[in-house]
């Protein structure tokens, strides 16, 4: 049997039928009231029938005043749970987990969204920095509210039938901003030492635990590194994973942020981008140090690479872009086909523009699938 075809029982008690996980991709398909509608259902019907062992939604916002993108879905007390239940049904029989997120300072200035952050440090991406506002440093009350919002969204996700949540602490969003010594300049209990910087994530994990009933999955998506000099690095990731031991079903490892583009699979240097499973060497250092099941995501586009990831000790393989291109890819991998998928490319002159173009093309593909159009990937 191929390694990715082996079932995995998680600490929360649920068994995944295989090791291939559809990683989070922000769909930007919110309908009225930032709710999911029939386009999301159509999209997840494809993935639900595609053979993955687990589907993780694109990030769902915990605060409707703070959206990373105008098309982001929100789940809060004002949401209609029936729309979220239909989302879960569309994905069946594959279990669906909701990724929950707060963007912190990564909101577009022109949208007027609330920009919160550990400190008043603005996103620095050169001439394009002006797209982002200078964020408001969070007060103790703001922090308590954010913890409560994550717990509320997780509880509502369980009520709607989701089988788990993944707390997004990667890619430069709020929880990753707290973890980063470059963004988090606080000198109170929420800043300074790594343990202080991780406090918000750990408190949210605990608050989610307390809110949900047993049997509900909890995972964290964490950067294996931010790829910024002086930023959150692989040793920091190792220690945070240690603190998460016993509290989560698995930790998904990714990398980068809006300031150092490994986000969405576009690493800062193009040679790395050409490589498959490009965080493997870095993240493999963590596998040997922890008993927490780890999931590796980034650049996995064919079965032989997925097999190598499991062989190296990862519990799960996360696939995003290739599953937008071919929603039924896991079925082919499980049947023993290598089924390689070529990465989307852009010839634009700057790294930032290339990354934006590829991201837009993948989002376009999700929208086409959501409209029932299966045009060429
Ligand atoms: C269109 C698009 C949207 C994404 N949205 C999210 C998201 O909402 N949350 C998240 O954690 N990662 C997001 N990602 C990153 C993916 O989960 C994944 O970490 C990254 O694309 C690398 O994996 P891949 O090479 O298989 O695409 C997104 C990626 C793409 C291409």
mmCIF file of C-alpha atoms and ligand atoms in Angstrom:
data_model
loop_
_atom_site.group_PDB
_atom_site.id
_atom_site.type_symbol
_atom_site.label_atom_id
_atom_site.label_comp_id
_atom_site.label_asym_id
_atom_site.label_seq_id
_atom_site.Cartn_x
_atom_site.Cartn_y
_atom_site.Cartn_z
ATOM 1 C CA UNK A 1 0.000 0.000 0.000
ATOM 2 C CA UNK A 2 1.330 3.488 -0.746
ATOM 3 C CA UNK A 3 2.297 5.337 2.430
ATOM 4 C CA UNK A 4 -0.119 8.229 1.893
ATOM 5 C CA UNK A 5 -2.976 5.700 1.754
ATOM 6 C CA UNK A 6 -2.485 4.663 5.381
ATOM 7 C CA UNK A 7 -5.210 5.863 7.774
ATOM 8 C CA UNK A 8 -4.270 8.116 10.698
ATOM 9 C CA UNK A 9 -6.062 8.294 14.057
ATOM 10 C CA UNK A 10 -5.733 11.722 15.647
ATOM 11 C CA UNK A 11 -5.541 12.434 19.381
ATOM 12 C CA UNK A 12 -9.075 13.844 19.348
ATOM 13 C CA UNK A 13 -10.204 10.358 18.319
ATOM 14 C CA UNK A 14 -11.132 10.795 14.663
ATOM 15 C CA UNK A 15 -9.548 8.637 11.991
ATOM 16 C CA UNK A 16 -8.537 10.143 8.667
ATOM 17 C CA UNK A 17 -8.797 7.635 5.836
ATOM 18 C CA UNK A 18 -5.506 8.721 4.281
ATOM 19 C CA UNK A 19 -2.655 11.214 4.695
ATOM 20 C CA UNK A 20 -3.413 13.690 1.888
ATOM 21 C CA UNK A 21 -4.889 16.942 3.181
ATOM 22 C CA UNK A 22 -6.282 19.768 1.100
ATOM 23 C CA UNK A 23 -4.477 22.755 2.644
ATOM 24 C CA UNK A 24 -6.250 26.079 3.220
ATOM 25 C CA UNK A 25 -6.868 28.316 0.221
ATOM 26 C CA UNK A 26 -8.683 31.575 0.762
ATOM 27 C CA UNK A 27 -11.560 31.204 -1.704
ATOM 28 C CA UNK A 28 -12.649 34.858 -1.763
ATOM 29 C CA UNK A 29 -16.151 33.597 -2.498
ATOM 30 C CA UNK A 30 -18.179 35.098 0.353
ATOM 31 C CA UNK A 31 -21.757 35.920 -0.558
ATOM 32 C CA UNK A 32 -24.146 38.281 1.191
ATOM 33 C CA UNK A 33 -23.238 38.885 4.838
ATOM 34 C CA UNK A 34 -19.760 37.313 4.270
ATOM 35 C CA UNK A 35 -21.453 33.886 4.233
ATOM 36 C CA UNK A 36 -20.672 30.821 2.115
ATOM 37 C CA UNK A 37 -23.114 30.240 -0.739
ATOM 38 C CA UNK A 38 -23.681 27.762 -3.575
ATOM 39 C CA UNK A 39 -20.311 28.595 -5.191
ATOM 40 C CA UNK A 40 -18.429 27.338 -2.120
ATOM 41 C CA UNK A 41 -20.695 24.280 -2.050
ATOM 42 C CA UNK A 42 -19.933 23.468 -5.702
ATOM 43 C CA UNK A 43 -16.200 23.848 -5.090
ATOM 44 C CA UNK A 44 -16.182 21.629 -1.995
ATOM 45 C CA UNK A 45 -18.351 19.011 -3.673
ATOM 46 C CA UNK A 46 -15.437 18.521 -6.096
ATOM 47 C CA UNK A 47 -12.840 18.242 -3.318
ATOM 48 C CA UNK A 48 -15.157 16.133 -1.154
ATOM 49 C CA UNK A 49 -15.286 13.552 -3.940
ATOM 50 C CA UNK A 50 -11.582 13.956 -4.764
ATOM 51 C CA UNK A 51 -10.117 11.391 -2.373
ATOM 52 C CA UNK A 52 -8.315 13.579 0.232
ATOM 53 C CA UNK A 53 -8.390 12.326 3.829
ATOM 54 C CA UNK A 54 -9.175 15.799 5.170
ATOM 55 C CA UNK A 55 -10.215 19.160 3.735
ATOM 56 C CA UNK A 56 -9.241 22.413 5.438
ATOM 57 C CA UNK A 57 -11.218 25.476 4.362
ATOM 58 C CA UNK A 58 -9.626 28.731 3.291
ATOM 59 C CA UNK A 59 -9.234 31.096 6.214
ATOM 60 C CA UNK A 60 -12.490 32.163 7.831
ATOM 61 C CA UNK A 61 -12.358 35.415 9.732
ATOM 62 C CA UNK A 62 -13.219 35.656 13.409
ATOM 63 C CA UNK A 63 -13.963 39.411 13.264
ATOM 64 C CA UNK A 64 -16.051 40.953 10.477
ATOM 65 C CA UNK A 65 -14.420 44.337 11.058
ATOM 66 C CA UNK A 66 -11.054 42.870 10.115
ATOM 67 C CA UNK A 67 -11.013 41.055 6.756
ATOM 68 C CA UNK A 68 -7.800 40.241 4.930
ATOM 69 C CA UNK A 69 -9.732 40.472 1.631
ATOM 70 C CA UNK A 70 -13.230 41.747 0.882
ATOM 71 C CA UNK A 71 -14.347 38.261 -0.258
ATOM 72 C CA UNK A 72 -13.399 36.542 3.008
ATOM 73 C CA UNK A 73 -15.988 34.439 4.826
ATOM 74 C CA UNK A 74 -16.767 35.325 8.459
ATOM 75 C CA UNK A 75 -18.206 33.088 11.167
ATOM 76 C CA UNK A 76 -19.482 34.946 14.214
ATOM 77 C CA UNK A 77 -22.678 35.180 16.233
ATOM 78 C CA UNK A 78 -24.361 37.134 13.413
ATOM 79 C CA UNK A 79 -23.787 34.310 10.891
ATOM 80 C CA UNK A 80 -26.519 31.996 9.611
ATOM 81 C CA UNK A 81 -25.296 28.522 10.622
ATOM 82 C CA UNK A 82 -27.491 26.870 7.980
ATOM 83 C CA UNK A 83 -25.192 28.217 5.244
ATOM 84 C CA UNK A 84 -22.179 26.704 7.033
ATOM 85 C CA UNK A 85 -24.002 23.379 7.481
ATOM 86 C CA UNK A 86 -24.542 23.238 3.709
ATOM 87 C CA UNK A 87 -20.788 23.772 3.252
ATOM 88 C CA UNK A 88 -20.062 20.742 5.484
ATOM 89 C CA UNK A 89 -22.642 18.626 3.622
ATOM 90 C CA UNK A 90 -21.108 19.547 0.270
ATOM 91 C CA UNK A 91 -17.703 18.229 1.396
ATOM 92 C CA UNK A 92 -19.127 14.936 2.725
ATOM 93 C CA UNK A 93 -18.027 12.184 3.044
ATOM 94 C CA UNK A 94 -14.649 13.889 3.524
ATOM 95 C CA UNK A 95 -14.273 15.564 6.938
ATOM 96 C CA UNK A 96 -14.085 19.345 6.775
ATOM 97 C CA UNK A 97 -12.101 21.503 9.200
ATOM 98 C CA UNK A 98 -12.378 25.265 9.267
ATOM 99 C CA UNK A 99 -9.253 27.369 9.270
ATOM 100 C CA UNK A 100 -9.857 30.333 11.586
ATOM 101 C CA UNK A 101 -7.870 33.530 11.311
ATOM 102 C CA UNK A 102 -7.439 37.159 12.277
ATOM 103 C CA UNK A 103 -5.373 39.203 9.818
ATOM 104 C CA UNK A 104 -4.035 41.690 12.364
ATOM 105 C CA UNK A 105 -2.144 44.375 10.433
ATOM 106 C CA UNK A 106 -2.485 42.624 7.052
ATOM 107 C CA UNK A 107 -5.648 44.431 5.945
ATOM 108 C CA UNK A 108 -5.895 46.734 2.961
ATOM 109 C CA UNK A 109 -5.945 50.394 3.969
ATOM 110 C CA UNK A 110 -8.562 51.380 1.373
ATOM 111 C CA UNK A 111 -11.111 48.908 2.756
ATOM 112 C CA UNK A 112 -11.173 50.790 6.083
ATOM 113 C CA UNK A 113 -10.782 47.480 7.947
ATOM 114 C CA UNK A 114 -9.718 47.501 11.579
ATOM 115 C CA UNK A 115 -5.933 47.021 11.715
ATOM 116 C CA UNK A 116 -4.738 45.562 15.018
ATOM 117 C CA UNK A 117 -1.259 44.306 15.812
ATOM 118 C CA UNK A 118 1.013 43.664 18.777
ATOM 119 C CA UNK A 119 2.804 46.959 18.029
ATOM 120 C CA UNK A 120 2.389 49.891 15.624
ATOM 121 C CA UNK A 121 4.687 48.247 13.049
ATOM 122 C CA UNK A 122 3.396 48.602 9.491
ATOM 123 C CA UNK A 123 3.868 45.961 6.775
ATOM 124 C CA UNK A 124 7.101 46.745 4.922
ATOM 125 C CA UNK A 125 7.043 45.723 1.278
ATOM 126 C CA UNK A 126 8.871 48.716 -0.198
ATOM 127 C CA UNK A 127 6.871 51.014 -2.448
ATOM 128 C CA UNK A 128 3.710 48.941 -1.935
ATOM 129 C CA UNK A 129 3.747 49.391 1.862
ATOM 130 C CA UNK A 130 1.208 52.217 1.559
ATOM 131 C CA UNK A 131 -1.470 49.608 0.737
ATOM 132 C CA UNK A 132 -1.379 48.753 4.450
ATOM 133 C CA UNK A 133 -2.331 50.994 7.379
ATOM 134 C CA UNK A 134 -0.264 51.594 10.487
ATOM 135 C CA UNK A 135 -1.932 49.195 12.940
ATOM 136 C CA UNK A 136 -3.236 50.014 16.399
ATOM 137 C CA UNK A 137 -1.165 48.325 19.140
ATOM 138 C CA UNK A 138 -3.540 46.003 20.969
ATOM 139 C CA UNK A 139 -4.605 46.724 24.527
ATOM 140 C CA UNK A 140 -5.202 43.961 27.077
ATOM 141 C CA UNK A 141 -8.920 44.279 26.356
ATOM 142 C CA UNK A 142 -8.322 43.915 22.580
ATOM 143 C CA UNK A 143 -6.325 40.748 23.283
ATOM 144 C CA UNK A 144 -9.080 39.282 25.485
ATOM 145 C CA UNK A 145 -11.629 40.058 22.761
ATOM 146 C CA UNK A 146 -9.560 38.313 20.083
ATOM 147 C CA UNK A 147 -9.150 35.188 22.267
ATOM 148 C CA UNK A 148 -12.905 35.138 22.824
ATOM 149 C CA UNK A 149 -13.591 35.568 19.095
ATOM 150 C CA UNK A 150 -11.415 32.582 18.137
ATOM 151 C CA UNK A 151 -13.208 30.464 20.762
ATOM 152 C CA UNK A 152 -16.636 31.672 19.595
ATOM 153 C CA UNK A 153 -15.893 30.911 15.949
ATOM 154 C CA UNK A 154 -14.571 27.444 16.847
ATOM 155 C CA UNK A 155 -17.677 26.692 18.919
ATOM 156 C CA UNK A 156 -19.947 27.834 16.089
ATOM 157 C CA UNK A 157 -17.954 25.776 13.579
ATOM 158 C CA UNK A 158 -18.590 22.695 15.721
ATOM 159 C CA UNK A 159 -22.305 23.575 15.954
ATOM 160 C CA UNK A 160 -22.404 23.796 12.152
ATOM 161 C CA UNK A 161 -20.929 20.304 11.756
ATOM 162 C CA UNK A 162 -17.269 21.040 11.029
ATOM 163 C CA UNK A 163 -15.097 18.240 12.401
ATOM 164 C CA UNK A 164 -12.314 20.537 13.607
ATOM 165 C CA UNK A 165 -10.571 23.891 13.328
ATOM 166 C CA UNK A 166 -7.099 24.895 12.297
ATOM 167 C CA UNK A 167 -5.851 28.026 14.050
ATOM 168 C CA UNK A 168 -3.825 30.097 11.583
ATOM 169 C CA UNK A 169 -0.572 31.186 13.211
ATOM 170 C CA UNK A 170 1.489 31.347 10.001
ATOM 171 C CA UNK A 171 2.072 33.648 7.014
ATOM 172 C CA UNK A 172 2.325 36.947 8.887
ATOM 173 C CA UNK A 173 -1.276 37.207 10.122
ATOM 174 C CA UNK A 174 -2.091 38.280 13.685
ATOM 175 C CA UNK A 175 -0.827 35.245 15.615
ATOM 176 C CA UNK A 176 2.296 35.099 13.478
ATOM 177 C CA UNK A 177 2.766 38.859 14.106
ATOM 178 C CA UNK A 178 2.773 38.144 17.834
ATOM 179 C CA UNK A 179 5.315 35.339 17.346
ATOM 180 C CA UNK A 180 7.656 37.553 15.309
ATOM 181 C CA UNK A 181 10.238 39.606 17.232
ATOM 182 C CA UNK A 182 10.347 41.999 14.270
ATOM 183 C CA UNK A 183 6.637 42.879 14.456
ATOM 184 C CA UNK A 184 6.035 42.304 18.162
ATOM 185 C CA UNK A 185 7.965 45.003 20.030
ATOM 186 C CA UNK A 186 5.961 44.752 23.256
ATOM 187 C CA UNK A 187 7.605 44.644 26.648
ATOM 188 C CA UNK A 188 4.622 43.272 28.585
ATOM 189 C CA UNK A 189 3.555 39.639 29.097
ATOM 190 C CA UNK A 190 2.633 39.393 25.356
ATOM 191 C CA UNK A 191 6.067 40.360 24.001
ATOM 192 C CA UNK A 192 9.795 39.950 24.555
ATOM 193 C CA UNK A 193 10.662 36.285 25.187
ATOM 194 C CA UNK A 194 9.446 33.610 22.791
ATOM 195 C CA UNK A 195 7.167 32.253 25.488
ATOM 196 C CA UNK A 196 5.560 35.665 25.892
ATOM 197 C CA UNK A 197 5.201 36.046 22.114
ATOM 198 C CA UNK A 198 3.590 32.601 21.908
ATOM 199 C CA UNK A 199 1.237 33.357 24.814
ATOM 200 C CA UNK A 200 -1.603 34.595 22.589
ATOM 201 C CA UNK A 201 -1.521 31.456 20.415
ATOM 202 C CA UNK A 202 -1.393 29.176 23.483
ATOM 203 C CA UNK A 203 -4.222 31.051 25.194
ATOM 204 C CA UNK A 204 -6.343 30.752 22.035
ATOM 205 C CA UNK A 205 -5.660 27.011 21.784
ATOM 206 C CA UNK A 206 -6.751 26.630 25.436
ATOM 207 C CA UNK A 207 -9.845 28.806 24.937
ATOM 208 C CA UNK A 208 -10.868 26.733 21.892
ATOM 209 C CA UNK A 209 -10.343 23.515 23.893
ATOM 210 C CA UNK A 210 -12.558 24.823 26.671
ATOM 211 C CA UNK A 211 -15.288 25.874 24.228
ATOM 212 C CA UNK A 212 -15.663 22.748 22.085
ATOM 213 C CA UNK A 213 -16.977 19.316 22.968
ATOM 214 C CA UNK A 214 -14.637 16.271 23.000
ATOM 215 C CA UNK A 215 -13.928 14.660 19.653
ATOM 216 C CA UNK A 216 -13.488 17.974 17.839
ATOM 217 C CA UNK A 217 -10.161 18.402 16.062
ATOM 218 C CA UNK A 218 -7.756 21.252 16.785
ATOM 219 C CA UNK A 219 -4.677 22.001 14.694
ATOM 220 C CA UNK A 220 -2.317 24.952 14.345
ATOM 221 C CA UNK A 221 -0.665 26.210 11.161
ATOM 222 C CA UNK A 222 2.773 27.502 12.021
ATOM 223 C CA UNK A 223 5.701 28.842 10.032
ATOM 224 C CA UNK A 224 8.771 26.629 10.055
ATOM 225 C CA UNK A 225 10.454 30.040 9.582
ATOM 226 C CA UNK A 226 9.461 33.567 8.539
ATOM 227 C CA UNK A 227 12.554 33.867 6.290
ATOM 228 C CA UNK A 228 13.399 37.297 7.642
ATOM 229 C CA UNK A 229 16.697 38.119 9.312
ATOM 230 C CA UNK A 230 16.045 38.227 13.054
ATOM 231 C CA UNK A 231 12.535 36.829 12.563
ATOM 232 C CA UNK A 232 10.785 33.699 13.861
ATOM 233 C CA UNK A 233 13.052 30.802 12.920
ATOM 234 C CA UNK A 234 13.090 27.013 12.924
ATOM 235 C CA UNK A 235 14.365 26.762 16.525
ATOM 236 C CA UNK A 236 11.524 29.036 17.647
ATOM 237 C CA UNK A 237 9.082 26.810 15.742
ATOM 238 C CA UNK A 238 10.492 23.765 17.549
ATOM 239 C CA UNK A 239 9.893 25.318 20.952
ATOM 240 C CA UNK A 240 6.358 26.453 20.095
ATOM 241 C CA UNK A 241 5.567 22.918 18.895
ATOM 242 C CA UNK A 242 6.843 21.615 22.261
ATOM 243 C CA UNK A 243 4.377 23.898 24.047
ATOM 244 C CA UNK A 244 1.571 22.696 21.783
ATOM 245 C CA UNK A 245 2.235 19.034 22.600
ATOM 246 C CA UNK A 246 -0.843 17.367 24.066
ATOM 247 C CA UNK A 247 -3.051 20.322 23.093
ATOM 248 C CA UNK A 248 -3.440 19.798 19.330
ATOM 249 C CA UNK A 249 -4.068 16.973 16.867
ATOM 250 C CA UNK A 250 -1.344 18.165 14.525
ATOM 251 C CA UNK A 251 0.737 21.161 13.532
ATOM 252 C CA UNK A 252 0.886 22.161 9.863
ATOM 253 C CA UNK A 253 4.238 23.641 8.849
ATOM 254 C CA UNK A 254 4.458 26.288 6.180
ATOM 255 C CA UNK A 255 6.604 29.427 5.876
ATOM 256 C CA UNK A 256 6.952 33.095 4.993
ATOM 257 C CA UNK A 257 4.771 36.157 5.294
ATOM 258 C CA UNK A 258 3.537 38.979 3.131
ATOM 259 C CA UNK A 259 6.943 40.601 3.703
ATOM 260 C CA UNK A 260 8.965 37.487 2.766
ATOM 261 C CA UNK A 261 7.029 35.654 0.188
ATOM 262 C CA UNK A 262 6.954 32.020 0.986
ATOM 263 C CA UNK A 263 3.231 32.560 1.572
ATOM 264 C CA UNK A 264 1.041 30.864 -0.956
ATOM 265 C CA UNK A 265 3.985 28.883 -2.128
ATOM 266 C CA UNK A 266 6.035 31.700 -3.566
ATOM 267 C CA UNK A 267 9.360 31.612 -1.849
ATOM 268 C CA UNK A 268 11.568 34.664 -1.872
ATOM 269 C CA UNK A 269 13.973 33.093 -4.303
ATOM 270 C CA UNK A 270 12.848 31.509 -7.512
ATOM 271 C CA UNK A 271 15.270 28.612 -7.343
ATOM 272 C CA UNK A 272 13.602 27.491 -4.135
ATOM 273 C CA UNK A 273 10.225 27.849 -5.808
ATOM 274 C CA UNK A 274 11.306 25.411 -8.499
ATOM 275 C CA UNK A 275 12.032 22.798 -5.854
ATOM 276 C CA UNK A 276 9.386 20.387 -4.709
ATOM 277 C CA UNK A 277 8.381 20.139 -1.021
ATOM 278 C CA UNK A 278 10.546 23.209 -0.476
ATOM 279 C CA UNK A 279 10.244 23.301 3.329
ATOM 280 C CA UNK A 280 11.144 19.617 3.668
ATOM 281 C CA UNK A 281 14.781 20.002 4.757
ATOM 282 C CA UNK A 282 13.970 22.741 7.246
ATOM 283 C CA UNK A 283 10.844 21.130 8.649
ATOM 284 C CA UNK A 284 12.430 17.674 8.862
ATOM 285 C CA UNK A 285 14.625 19.075 11.656
ATOM 286 C CA UNK A 286 11.424 19.488 13.660
ATOM 287 C CA UNK A 287 10.041 16.002 12.989
ATOM 288 C CA UNK A 288 12.927 14.453 14.887
ATOM 289 C CA UNK A 289 12.326 16.672 17.918
ATOM 290 C CA UNK A 290 8.638 16.167 18.633
ATOM 291 C CA UNK A 291 5.904 13.632 19.216
ATOM 292 C CA UNK A 292 3.293 16.041 17.790
ATOM 293 C CA UNK A 293 2.091 14.809 14.379
ATOM 294 C CA UNK A 294 3.325 17.270 11.751
ATOM 295 C CA UNK A 295 1.860 18.103 8.358
ATOM 296 C CA UNK A 296 4.108 19.540 5.670
ATOM 297 C CA UNK A 297 2.691 21.878 3.033
ATOM 298 C CA UNK A 298 4.383 23.682 0.157
ATOM 299 C CA UNK A 299 5.355 22.599 -3.339
ATOM 300 C CA UNK A 300 3.983 19.041 -3.158
ATOM 301 C CA UNK A 301 2.729 18.219 -6.637
ATOM 302 C CA UNK A 302 3.280 14.519 -7.263
ATOM 303 C CA UNK A 303 2.845 11.233 -5.441
ATOM 304 C CA UNK A 304 6.535 10.336 -5.177
ATOM 305 C CA UNK A 305 7.226 13.594 -3.325
ATOM 306 C CA UNK A 306 4.204 13.052 -1.057
ATOM 307 C CA UNK A 307 5.543 9.562 -0.275
ATOM 308 C CA UNK A 308 8.977 10.997 0.547
ATOM 309 C CA UNK A 309 7.354 13.438 2.998
ATOM 310 C CA UNK A 310 5.592 10.608 4.876
ATOM 311 C CA UNK A 311 8.729 8.463 4.734
ATOM 312 C CA UNK A 312 10.655 11.305 6.384
ATOM 313 C CA UNK A 313 8.323 11.114 9.378
ATOM 314 C CA UNK A 314 5.572 13.629 8.658
ATOM 315 C CA UNK A 315 2.097 12.408 9.565
ATOM 316 C CA UNK A 316 0.283 14.329 6.828
ATOM 317 C CA UNK A 317 0.930 15.910 3.442
ATOM 318 C CA UNK A 318 -0.721 19.275 2.720
ATOM 319 C CA UNK A 319 -1.508 20.180 -0.879
ATOM 320 C CA UNK A 320 -2.996 23.487 -2.004
ATOM 321 C CA UNK A 321 -2.233 24.730 -5.538
ATOM 322 C CA UNK A 322 -2.162 21.291 -7.181
ATOM 323 C CA UNK A 323 -5.608 20.545 -5.743
ATOM 324 C CA UNK A 324 -6.953 23.760 -7.211
ATOM 325 C CA UNK A 325 -5.571 22.613 -10.544
ATOM 326 C CA UNK A 326 -6.796 19.013 -10.171
ATOM 327 C CA UNK A 327 -9.397 18.479 -7.415
ATOM 328 C CA UNK A 328 -9.357 14.698 -7.928
ATOM 329 C CA UNK A 329 -5.561 14.349 -7.614
ATOM 330 C CA UNK A 330 -5.584 12.414 -4.272
ATOM 331 C CA UNK A 331 -7.608 9.616 -5.872
ATOM 332 C CA UNK A 332 -4.916 9.169 -8.501
ATOM 333 C CA UNK A 333 -2.104 9.215 -5.931
ATOM 334 C CA UNK A 334 -3.932 6.657 -3.793
ATOM 335 C CA UNK A 335 -4.292 4.456 -6.844
ATOM 336 C CA UNK A 336 -0.510 4.462 -7.224
ATOM 337 C CA UNK A 337 -0.155 7.001 -10.052
ATOM 338 C CA UNK A 338 2.602 9.628 -9.763
ATOM 339 C CA UNK A 339 0.341 12.178 -11.522
ATOM 340 C CA UNK A 340 2.731 15.171 -11.429
ATOM 341 C CA UNK A 341 1.169 18.638 -11.711
ATOM 342 C CA UNK A 342 3.190 21.500 -13.234
ATOM 343 C CA UNK A 343 3.261 24.636 -11.056
ATOM 344 C CA UNK A 344 1.590 27.772 -12.417
ATOM 345 C CA UNK A 345 4.137 30.340 -13.603
ATOM 346 C CA UNK A 346 4.273 34.035 -14.347
ATOM 347 C CA UNK A 347 6.792 35.990 -16.424
ATOM 348 C CA UNK A 348 6.209 39.328 -14.672
ATOM 349 C CA UNK A 349 9.360 41.259 -13.746
ATOM 350 C CA UNK A 350 9.202 41.468 -9.934
ATOM 351 C CA UNK A 351 8.970 38.669 -7.379
ATOM 352 C CA UNK A 352 6.050 40.369 -5.694
ATOM 353 C CA UNK A 353 4.144 40.734 -8.974
ATOM 354 C CA UNK A 354 4.854 37.137 -9.971
ATOM 355 C CA UNK A 355 3.595 35.924 -6.619
ATOM 356 C CA UNK A 356 0.469 38.081 -6.904
ATOM 357 C CA UNK A 357 -0.180 36.872 -10.457
ATOM 358 C CA UNK A 358 0.122 33.194 -9.531
ATOM 359 C CA UNK A 359 -2.093 33.694 -6.481
ATOM 360 C CA UNK A 360 -4.684 35.479 -8.644
ATOM 361 C CA UNK A 361 -4.576 32.667 -11.222
ATOM 362 C CA UNK A 362 -5.161 30.032 -8.526
ATOM 363 C CA UNK A 363 -7.998 32.101 -7.039
ATOM 364 C CA UNK A 364 -9.457 32.387 -10.550
ATOM 365 C CA UNK A 365 -9.342 28.613 -10.824
ATOM 366 C CA UNK A 366 -11.245 28.268 -7.509
ATOM 367 C CA UNK A 367 -13.850 30.712 -8.789
ATOM 368 C CA UNK A 368 -14.216 28.783 -12.059
ATOM 369 C CA UNK A 369 -14.784 25.544 -10.108
ATOM 370 C CA UNK A 370 -17.233 27.412 -7.861
ATOM 371 C CA UNK A 371 -19.183 28.418 -10.944
ATOM 372 C CA UNK A 372 -19.228 24.826 -12.181
ATOM 373 C CA UNK A 373 -16.748 25.526 -14.987
ATOM 374 C CA UNK A 374 -13.973 23.020 -15.328
ATOM 375 C CA UNK A 375 -11.836 24.942 -17.756
ATOM 376 C CA UNK A 376 -8.254 23.805 -18.321
ATOM 377 C CA UNK A 377 -6.132 24.216 -15.184
HETATM 378 C C1 LIG B 1 -4.989 31.062 -3.775
HETATM 379 C C2 LIG B 1 -4.342 30.686 -2.476
HETATM 380 C C3 LIG B 1 -4.956 31.018 -1.279
HETATM 381 C C4 LIG B 1 -4.372 30.653 -0.064
HETATM 382 N N1 LIG B 1 -5.038 30.936 1.101
HETATM 383 C C5 LIG B 1 -4.551 30.456 2.263
HETATM 384 C C6 LIG B 1 -5.303 30.568 3.464
HETATM 385 O O1 LIG B 1 -6.426 31.067 3.480
HETATM 386 N N2 LIG B 1 -4.742 30.091 4.607
HETATM 387 C C7 LIG B 1 -3.518 29.481 4.631
HETATM 388 O O2 LIG B 1 -3.064 29.053 5.681
HETATM 389 N N3 LIG B 1 -2.798 29.352 3.515
HETATM 390 C C8 LIG B 1 -3.289 29.795 2.338
HETATM 391 N N4 LIG B 1 -2.594 29.581 1.190
HETATM 392 C C9 LIG B 1 -1.298 28.865 1.285
HETATM 393 C C10 LIG B 1 -1.481 27.356 1.118
HETATM 394 O O3 LIG B 1 -2.225 26.773 2.156
HETATM 395 C C11 LIG B 1 -0.122 26.652 1.087
HETATM 396 O O4 LIG B 1 0.501 26.818 2.355
HETATM 397 C C12 LIG B 1 0.787 27.187 -0.008
HETATM 398 O O5 LIG B 1 0.060 27.487 -1.188
HETATM 399 C C13 LIG B 1 1.875 26.204 -0.366
HETATM 400 O O6 LIG B 1 1.316 24.961 -0.777
HETATM 401 P P1 LIG B 1 1.147 24.538 -2.321
HETATM 402 O O7 LIG B 1 2.520 24.614 -2.932
HETATM 403 O O8 LIG B 1 0.613 23.164 -2.281
HETATM 404 O O9 LIG B 1 0.232 25.531 -2.953
HETATM 405 C C14 LIG B 1 -3.149 29.952 -0.037
HETATM 406 C C15 LIG B 1 -2.533 29.613 -1.247
HETATM 407 C C16 LIG B 1 -3.126 29.964 -2.451
HETATM 408 C C17 LIG B 1 -2.432 29.570 -3.721
#
